[in-house]
Amino acid sequence: MKKIELNNEIVLLRQIVRQARICVVNKLVREAKKLRSNHGNEKQLEKNKRRAEKLLREVFALKRIKDDDISRFGIINFENLQDILEDSRTDDGTRAMVKVVRYKSLNLGIVKVREKFPNYNEYTSWKRRKRSVRKKEMVLQISQKKS
């Protein structure tokens, strides 16, 4: 029963996630535009161009991610959001999700859900982790069959 209640709370977060996503996308596009219009020497221009491209990659990655996935990601990884952003190996989609989760109204909603369900780990699962494990297992099976 708790799993259904948690899912209902995640569904209620959808509207807040959509609002946060729109605001974050607009902010990323504004920052990219500002970086591209900056002046300076060639080295600075290249650096700004790379940063702008990175921000736009995050925008496109964010368009493919579903609202419920962002909510689940925020509920599960709430404590280490800053660590995820600081890690240079983090992919664009994950970075974009962190930025959306850190948006103020969504952040408050996630805190409420976590207070309501202190043992949320029992009821949530992160799809990408499962897929990556399955994929690794399949690769191992295929490589063993070829041997």
mmCIF file of N, CA, C and O in Angstrom, residues 133-147:
data_model
loop_
_atom_site.group_PDB
_atom_site.id
_atom_site.type_symbol
_atom_site.label_atom_id
_atom_site.label_comp_id
_atom_site.label_asym_id
_atom_site.label_seq_id
_atom_site.Cartn_x
_atom_site.Cartn_y
_atom_site.Cartn_z
ATOM 1 N N VAL A 133 22.559 -2.538 -15.168
ATOM 2 C CA VAL A 133 22.961 -3.840 -14.636
ATOM 3 C C VAL A 133 22.553 -4.935 -15.613
ATOM 4 O O VAL A 133 23.329 -5.845 -15.902
ATOM 5 N N ARG A 134 21.336 -4.846 -16.129
ATOM 6 C CA ARG A 134 20.866 -5.842 -17.094
ATOM 7 C C ARG A 134 21.743 -5.825 -18.345
ATOM 8 O O ARG A 134 22.077 -6.862 -18.897
ATOM 9 N N LYS A 135 22.073 -4.633 -18.796
ATOM 10 C CA LYS A 135 22.884 -4.503 -19.995
ATOM 11 C C LYS A 135 24.251 -5.145 -19.795
ATOM 12 O O LYS A 135 24.744 -5.861 -20.667
ATOM 13 N N LYS A 136 24.868 -4.916 -18.629
ATOM 14 C CA LYS A 136 26.166 -5.517 -18.335
ATOM 15 C C LYS A 136 26.054 -7.042 -18.299
ATOM 16 O O LYS A 136 26.921 -7.751 -18.802
ATOM 17 N N GLU A 137 24.967 -7.532 -17.693
ATOM 18 C CA GLU A 137 24.768 -8.971 -17.631
ATOM 19 C C GLU A 137 24.608 -9.564 -19.025
ATOM 20 O O GLU A 137 25.163 -10.620 -19.337
ATOM 21 N N MET A 138 23.869 -8.872 -19.892
ATOM 22 C CA MET A 138 23.675 -9.361 -21.252
ATOM 23 C C MET A 138 24.995 -9.364 -22.020
ATOM 24 O O MET A 138 25.281 -10.297 -22.773
ATOM 25 N N VAL A 139 25.791 -8.328 -21.838
ATOM 26 C CA VAL A 139 27.089 -8.266 -22.511
ATOM 27 C C VAL A 139 27.971 -9.410 -22.048
ATOM 28 O O VAL A 139 28.657 -10.061 -22.847
ATOM 29 N N LEU A 140 27.948 -9.704 -20.754
ATOM 30 C CA LEU A 140 28.732 -10.822 -20.229
ATOM 31 C C LEU A 140 28.261 -12.152 -20.805
ATOM 32 O O LEU A 140 29.061 -13.013 -21.169
ATOM 33 N N GLN A 141 26.945 -12.328 -20.893
ATOM 34 C CA GLN A 141 26.403 -13.569 -21.443
ATOM 35 C C GLN A 141 26.786 -13.726 -22.911
ATOM 36 O O GLN A 141 27.154 -14.814 -23.354
ATOM 37 N N ILE A 142 26.709 -12.653 -23.660
ATOM 38 C CA ILE A 142 27.049 -12.714 -25.092
ATOM 39 C C ILE A 142 28.535 -13.035 -25.262
ATOM 40 O O ILE A 142 28.904 -13.846 -26.096
ATOM 41 N N SER A 143 29.362 -12.378 -24.450
ATOM 42 C CA SER A 143 30.803 -12.619 -24.570
ATOM 43 C C SER A 143 31.153 -14.061 -24.162
ATOM 44 O O SER A 143 32.067 -14.663 -24.724
ATOM 45 N N GLN A 144 30.428 -14.612 -23.201
ATOM 46 C CA GLN A 144 30.674 -15.990 -22.788
ATOM 47 C C GLN A 144 30.232 -16.975 -23.865
ATOM 48 O O GLN A 144 30.853 -18.013 -24.078
ATOM 49 N N LYS A 145 29.144 -16.659 -24.567
ATOM 50 C CA LYS A 145 28.655 -17.537 -25.636
ATOM 51 C C LYS A 145 29.641 -17.567 -26.798
ATOM 52 O O LYS A 145 29.819 -18.591 -27.429
ATOM 53 N N LYS A 146 30.254 -16.426 -27.083
ATOM 54 C CA LYS A 146 31.204 -16.364 -28.185
ATOM 55 C C LYS A 146 32.492 -17.138 -27.878
ATOM 56 O O LYS A 146 33.142 -17.637 -28.761
ATOM 57 N N SER A 147 32.844 -17.212 -26.596
ATOM 58 C CA SER A 147 34.088 -17.887 -26.209
ATOM 59 C C SER A 147 34.009 -19.371 -26.340
ATOM 60 O O SER A 147 33.121 -20.049 -26.391
#
